[in-house]
Amino acid sequence: MHIYANPKRFLKLANWLMPLLFWGGAGLALAGIFWGLFMVPPDRLMGESVRILFIHVPAAWLGMGGWAGLAIACAALLIWKHPLSGIAARAIAVPGMVFTAICLATGSIWGRPTWGTWWEWDGRLTSMLVLLFLYGGFIALAQASAREGGSFKIPAIFGLVGAINVPIINRSVVWWNSLHQPPSITVGKSAIDPVYLWPLLAATVGFSLLFGALVMMRMRALIAEQQVEARLRRRALDDDQTGHDAPTGSVAQSGGGDTGQSLGNA
Amino acid sequence: MREALDHWPFVIGAFALGMGAIAILTAWSYTTMRRAEARRDAMKRR
């Protein structure tokens, strides 16, 4: 990790890894979705609506996984002050928020035919909604700190503190009564029939690779923006320096100063 | 007698929304990256 904390080295890696992640992820996700939509039988209890599983679960996993990644990047920034950590955290935030929103929207659509309601204020749904707001708060803080040219410490602390919500989301269906089913996949165990499990795994891995590619795209954009800003700042300093070194010449050239102009005319 | 609810419109709605959002996010991220890198390269040449 420390090796790739260098922007130059990261850009070299991202140049070949990003298209690989993007096309591999898109292919695998589309294959998983096609498999889940057209090749698995309807569920005994949920009927055809079980197919929403193949977009809802990967989105939920990436919403939560995204914040876990964001928190790790924030910790790396606070502990080791890696220049890329803040950029990585900022790059994760928007895709993480979009996948959280997809999870909430598809879950709500799935709730209508299976639970008979679009929304229920239970532990799982509410903690997931809190995650969406946390992403929004982090994005606003990060943008404000970038605009003001201030330190990234406050958004980083916010990212770390917000990580407390991730285990709460995970355990919410165990701790509180909920319409949402308990965890179907735990370490080494699965309550899901293999007919549904394999396309679900394909879609989840595919969307995860795609998420990685999106984060890399956003990191490249942020690095390029920072390089432009640094170059502009350097130019402004150079211009200032030149202005201080030869005040008479520049005034005489522009013709704006009384003394310069009179000296020049003489 | 109550008619059974057709689940397919819900499935199609969920996938259209999810895939549409991912497509927009991908297009936005890609154009932002290309534009930022083009601006940096133009600045380097100047």
XYZ file of C-alpha atoms in Angstrom:
312
model
C 0.000 0.000 0.000
C 2.819 2.383 0.919
C 4.445 1.865 -2.505
C 1.322 3.062 -4.356
C 0.848 6.100 -2.109
C 2.937 7.940 -4.711
C 0.676 9.627 -7.363
C 3.109 8.902 -10.245
C 3.284 5.216 -9.400
C -0.468 5.079 -8.876
C -1.163 6.666 -12.294
C 1.136 4.136 -13.948
C -0.803 1.309 -12.277
C -4.221 2.873 -12.973
C -3.431 3.236 -16.707
C -3.582 -0.501 -17.302
C -5.640 -1.666 -14.301
C -8.629 0.660 -14.781
C -9.765 -0.644 -18.229
C -9.184 -4.205 -17.029
C -11.396 -3.664 -13.947
C -13.995 -1.785 -15.980
C -14.467 -4.261 -18.823
C -14.027 -7.342 -16.598
C -16.508 -5.930 -14.059
C -19.064 -4.810 -16.636
C -18.914 -8.204 -18.399
C -19.238 -10.204 -15.194
C -22.017 -7.999 -13.772
C -24.031 -8.183 -17.009
C -23.536 -11.973 -17.158
C -24.689 -12.315 -13.526
C -27.744 -10.139 -14.196
C -28.654 -12.031 -17.385
C -28.271 -15.322 -15.498
C -30.406 -14.050 -12.623
C -33.090 -12.503 -14.828
C -33.595 -15.228 -17.393
C -32.058 -18.480 -16.213
C -33.148 -19.021 -12.587
C -36.625 -20.214 -11.562
C -38.983 -17.957 -9.529
C -38.782 -18.352 -5.754
C -41.418 -20.427 -3.928
C -42.410 -17.530 -1.643
C -41.245 -14.334 -3.359
C -42.075 -15.381 -6.923
C -40.489 -13.441 -9.795
C -39.534 -10.516 -7.546
C -36.618 -12.599 -6.182
C -34.677 -11.418 -9.286
C -34.285 -7.963 -7.679
C -31.768 -9.767 -5.408
C -29.154 -9.600 -8.195
C -28.936 -5.806 -8.119
C -30.078 -5.082 -4.543
C -27.477 -7.235 -2.741
C -24.405 -6.072 -4.756
C -25.550 -2.446 -4.246
C -25.933 -2.999 -0.477
C -22.520 -4.683 -0.268
C -20.848 -1.831 -2.173
C -22.632 0.860 -0.147
C -21.275 -0.647 3.083
C -17.953 -1.820 1.607
C -17.496 1.640 0.101
C -17.683 3.289 3.517
C -15.316 0.671 4.967
C -12.813 1.574 2.193
C -13.392 5.273 2.790
C -12.717 4.838 6.530
C -9.494 2.901 5.825
C -8.339 5.697 3.468
C -9.185 8.299 6.148
C -7.222 6.316 8.765
C -4.240 6.072 6.389
C -4.415 9.837 5.873
C -4.510 10.587 9.590
C -1.823 8.057 10.558
C 0.657 8.075 7.661
C -0.397 11.290 5.866
C -0.320 9.513 2.502
C -0.964 12.106 -0.219
C -3.249 9.693 -2.087
C -5.391 8.685 0.898
C -7.510 11.842 0.908
C -7.957 11.553 -2.870
C -8.997 7.888 -2.507
C -11.541 8.753 0.219
C -13.023 11.553 -1.922
C -13.109 9.253 -4.979
C -14.964 6.493 -3.095
C -17.655 8.795 -1.669
C -19.770 9.485 -4.782
C -19.907 5.885 -6.128
C -20.572 4.687 -2.552
C -23.463 7.119 -2.214
C -24.931 6.110 -5.613
C -24.777 2.387 -4.744
C -26.382 3.075 -1.337
C -29.194 4.983 -3.088
C -29.632 2.076 -5.550
C -29.827 -0.343 -2.606
C -32.517 1.760 -0.904
C -34.532 2.303 -4.106
C -34.431 -1.336 -5.269
C -35.162 -2.535 -1.717
C -38.184 -0.246 -1.575
C -39.414 -1.551 -4.952
C -38.858 -5.128 -3.745
C -40.715 -4.410 -0.481
C -43.974 -3.520 -2.218
C -44.779 -6.989 -3.708
C -43.190 -9.015 -0.859
C -43.991 -7.040 2.331
C -46.924 -5.018 1.001
C -45.175 -1.708 1.781
C -42.633 0.558 0.075
C -40.946 1.576 3.340
C -40.689 0.479 6.968
C -38.837 2.409 9.675
C -36.967 -0.638 10.985
C -33.318 -1.033 11.957
C -31.971 -2.183 8.577
C -33.735 0.341 6.369
C -33.165 3.258 8.744
C -29.452 2.515 9.277
C -29.002 2.234 5.500
C -30.714 5.621 5.073
C -28.335 7.031 7.714
C -25.433 5.703 5.591
C -26.781 7.645 2.583
C -26.857 10.845 4.683
C -23.345 10.131 6.001
C -22.064 9.915 2.414
C -23.801 13.234 1.663
C -22.211 14.845 4.738
C -18.748 13.535 3.854
C -18.991 14.791 0.251
C -20.084 18.256 1.452
C -17.259 18.427 4.043
C -14.615 17.201 1.589
C -15.706 19.705 -1.066
C -15.729 22.555 1.448
C -12.229 21.685 2.678
C -10.933 21.426 -0.918
C -12.545 24.753 -1.883
C -11.226 26.613 1.160
C -7.796 25.053 0.679
C -7.929 23.827 4.272
C -6.817 20.601 5.859
C -8.588 17.300 5.091
C -8.470 16.340 8.796
C -12.124 17.115 9.599
C -13.618 15.067 6.719
C -11.145 12.271 7.607
C -12.309 12.200 11.244
C -15.935 12.263 10.013
C -15.151 9.276 7.737
C -13.668 7.332 10.638
C -16.506 8.123 13.084
C -19.134 7.262 10.433
C -17.661 3.753 10.147
C -19.528 2.856 13.352
C -22.680 2.664 11.201
C -21.345 -0.231 9.069
C -21.480 -2.963 11.783
C -24.811 -1.480 12.962
C -26.267 -2.024 9.461
C -24.850 -5.545 9.384
C -26.232 -6.570 12.814
C -29.486 -4.556 12.638
C -31.569 -7.551 11.488
C -30.266 -9.574 14.440
C -30.602 -6.864 17.126
C -34.069 -5.554 16.219
C -37.328 -7.017 14.938
C -37.523 -6.356 11.234
C -39.476 -7.214 8.101
C -36.056 -7.681 6.510
C -34.760 -11.249 6.524
C -31.783 -12.176 8.776
C -28.325 -12.501 7.138
C -28.424 -15.177 4.406
C -24.670 -15.304 3.845
C -22.274 -15.503 6.791
C -18.603 -16.554 6.902
C -18.413 -19.992 5.284
C -22.193 -20.500 5.294
C -25.066 -19.663 2.974
C -28.808 -20.083 3.404
C -29.331 -19.271 -0.288
C -29.953 -22.095 -2.745
C -26.962 -22.542 -5.132
C -29.325 -21.798 -8.056
C -29.481 -18.189 -6.807
C -26.094 -18.065 -5.082
C -23.833 -18.437 -8.147
C -25.412 -15.688 -10.283
C -25.479 -13.516 -7.150
C -21.737 -14.072 -6.617
C -21.041 -13.299 -10.303
C -23.044 -10.045 -10.123
C -21.450 -9.036 -6.794
C -17.865 -9.638 -7.997
C -18.668 -7.894 -11.302
C -20.138 -4.788 -9.648
C -17.216 -4.708 -7.175
C -14.687 -4.623 -10.046
C -16.755 -1.909 -11.736
C -16.771 0.049 -8.468
C -12.963 -0.226 -8.366
C -12.748 1.135 -11.931
C -15.066 4.049 -11.064
C -12.958 4.916 -8.002
C -9.794 4.873 -10.161
C -11.447 7.167 -12.764
C -12.405 9.644 -10.058
C -8.917 9.445 -8.467
C -7.307 10.208 -11.844
C -9.639 13.198 -12.272
C -8.841 14.534 -8.776
C -5.081 14.074 -9.268
C -5.247 15.931 -12.615
C -7.258 18.770 -11.014
C -4.685 19.078 -8.212
C -1.818 19.145 -10.726
C -3.541 21.951 -12.666
C -4.088 23.922 -9.450
C -0.457 23.434 -8.388
C 0.781 24.593 -11.808
C -1.468 27.687 -11.706
C -0.247 28.530 -8.209
C 3.391 28.134 -9.289
C 2.804 30.407 -12.301
C 1.134 33.047 -10.139
C 4.146 32.955 -7.767
C 6.582 33.218 -10.690
C 4.640 36.190 -12.096
C 4.725 37.851 -8.670
C 8.454 37.240 -8.427
C 9.060 38.758 -11.871
C 6.918 41.767 -10.963
C 8.983 42.434 -7.826
C 12.329 42.000 -9.595
C 11.703 44.566 -12.358
C 9.089 47.076 -11.281
C 10.295 50.000 -13.455
C 10.514 47.950 -16.641
C 7.061 46.487 -16.295
C 5.490 49.859 -15.492
C 7.253 51.492 -18.430
C 6.097 48.683 -20.712
C 2.492 48.890 -19.629
C 2.561 52.650 -19.722
C 0.384 52.819 -16.631
C 2.737 54.472 -14.100
C 3.540 58.188 -14.073
C 7.220 57.797 -13.185
C 7.840 54.980 -15.628
C 6.146 56.707 -18.464
C 7.951 59.994 -17.884
C 11.295 58.184 -17.612
C 10.565 56.264 -20.748
C 9.570 59.342 -22.672
C 12.659 61.181 -21.550
C -61.594 -12.559 -5.442
C -58.181 -10.795 -5.465
C -55.968 -10.970 -8.498
C -52.318 -12.006 -7.930
C -49.852 -9.100 -8.175
C -47.672 -9.189 -11.311
C -44.049 -8.980 -10.080
C -42.398 -8.266 -13.434
C -43.061 -4.493 -13.497
C -41.291 -4.264 -10.092
C -38.325 -6.311 -11.379
C -38.050 -4.216 -14.558
C -38.404 -0.968 -12.581
C -35.678 -1.977 -10.093
C -33.208 -2.985 -12.833
C -33.950 0.063 -15.016
C -33.358 2.379 -12.070
C -30.200 0.611 -10.865
C -28.566 0.142 -14.258
C -29.546 3.660 -15.352
C -27.926 5.183 -12.259
C -24.731 3.124 -12.777
C -24.597 4.119 -16.482
C -24.953 7.828 -15.604
C -22.301 7.540 -12.858
C -19.901 5.777 -15.263
C -20.401 8.345 -18.046
C -19.995 11.253 -15.598
C -16.846 9.795 -13.983
C -15.265 9.040 -17.376
C -15.961 12.490 -18.890
C -14.760 14.232 -15.698
C -11.520 12.231 -15.844
C -10.930 12.884 -19.565
C -11.689 16.606 -19.208
C -9.406 17.032 -16.157
C -6.534 15.159 -17.832
C -6.966 17.100 -21.095
C -6.810 20.387 -19.134
C -3.653 19.244 -17.333
C -1.976 18.165 -20.594
C -2.917 21.449 -22.301
C -1.426 23.357 -19.394
C 1.805 21.309 -19.562
C 2.202 22.127 -23.279
C 1.769 25.880 -22.715
